Short mmCIF file of C-alpha atoms in Angstrom, two decimals:
data_model
loop_
_atom_site.label_atom_id
_atom_site.label_comp_id
_atom_site.label_asym_id
_atom_site.label_seq_id
_atom_site.Cartn_x
_atom_site.Cartn_y
_atom_site.Cartn_z
CA MET G 928 198.02 -179.28 -18.02
CA GLN G 929 197.05 -182.71 -19.42
CA VAL G 930 194.01 -183.13 -21.65
CA ASP G 931 192.46 -186.66 -22.21
CA PHE G 932 189.74 -186.92 -24.94
CA THR G 933 188.13 -189.41 -27.23
CA THR G 934 186.85 -188.61 -30.81
CA GLU G 935 184.51 -190.60 -32.93
CA GLU G 936 185.81 -188.99 -36.17
CA ALA G 937 188.98 -187.87 -37.73
CA GLY G 938 189.62 -184.23 -38.41
CA HIS G 939 191.39 -180.99 -37.58
CA LEU G 940 191.53 -180.55 -33.68
CA GLU G 941 191.86 -177.29 -31.98
CA ILE G 942 192.11 -176.83 -28.18
CA TRP G 943 191.22 -173.39 -26.92
CA LEU G 944 191.50 -171.58 -23.63
CA ILE G 945 188.88 -168.86 -23.36
CA PRO G 946 188.89 -166.42 -20.50
CA ALA G 947 185.53 -166.37 -18.69
CA ALA G 948 186.05 -162.62 -17.85
CA GLY G 949 186.64 -161.78 -21.31
CA GLY G 950 189.92 -161.13 -23.05
CA THR G 951 191.98 -162.86 -25.88
CA ASP G 952 191.23 -166.58 -26.64
CA VAL G 953 194.21 -168.63 -26.70
CA LEU G 954 194.84 -171.45 -29.19
CA ALA G 955 196.63 -173.95 -26.97
CA HIS G 956 196.87 -176.74 -29.49
CA SER G 957 196.16 -177.70 -33.02
CA GLU G 958 196.60 -180.76 -35.15
CA TYR G 959 195.08 -183.14 -37.66
CA LEU G 960 193.73 -186.47 -36.17
CA ASP G 961 193.92 -188.98 -38.84
CA ALA G 962 191.83 -191.48 -37.01
CA PRO G 963 189.06 -191.70 -34.32
CA GLY G 964 190.14 -192.86 -30.92
CA SER G 965 191.40 -191.79 -27.42
CA TYR G 966 194.16 -189.21 -27.16
CA GLN G 967 196.15 -187.50 -24.53
CA ARG G 968 197.90 -184.30 -24.95
CA SER G 969 200.06 -182.08 -22.47
CA LEU G 970 199.61 -178.33 -22.91
CA SER G 971 201.56 -175.35 -21.57
CA ALA G 972 199.36 -172.88 -19.72
CA SER G 973 202.20 -170.38 -19.45
CA GLN G 974 200.66 -167.96 -21.81
CA VAL G 975 197.31 -168.07 -20.07
CA SER G 976 196.39 -165.48 -17.41
CA VAL G 977 195.31 -166.48 -13.82
CA GLY G 978 191.55 -167.02 -13.47
CA THR G 979 188.75 -168.99 -14.76
CA HIS G 980 188.66 -170.27 -18.42
CA TYR G 981 186.64 -172.35 -20.55
CA LEU G 982 188.67 -175.25 -22.22
CA ALA G 983 186.99 -175.90 -25.64
CA LEU G 984 187.92 -178.72 -27.96
CA CYS G 985 186.83 -178.11 -31.51
CA LEU G 986 186.88 -180.63 -34.37
CA ASP G 987 186.66 -179.29 -38.05
CA GLY G 988 185.27 -175.90 -36.42
CA GLU G 989 182.57 -177.56 -34.27
CA THR G 990 182.81 -177.54 -30.60
CA ILE G 991 182.77 -181.07 -29.30
CA ALA G 992 183.68 -180.63 -25.64
CA GLU G 993 183.72 -177.75 -23.24
CA THR G 994 184.63 -177.53 -19.53
CA VAL G 995 185.38 -174.84 -16.91
CA ILE G 996 189.02 -174.73 -15.49
CA LYS G 997 190.83 -172.51 -12.96
CA GLN G 998 194.30 -171.30 -13.60
#
């Protein structure tokens, strides 16, 4: 799965996959972004169950983007 995003600030980024039907949230990616800008990350969804999930991007603990995806 490819995720494209733009940040206006530097900070600690976490990308979460959250099952819509409940269950364990999966931390799919974590890194420190040292500058604002446009980024692209490839994520493995192999540890995620089939179904509908929320894809949430958090910067320094605050949700900056959220969308629904189907696995």
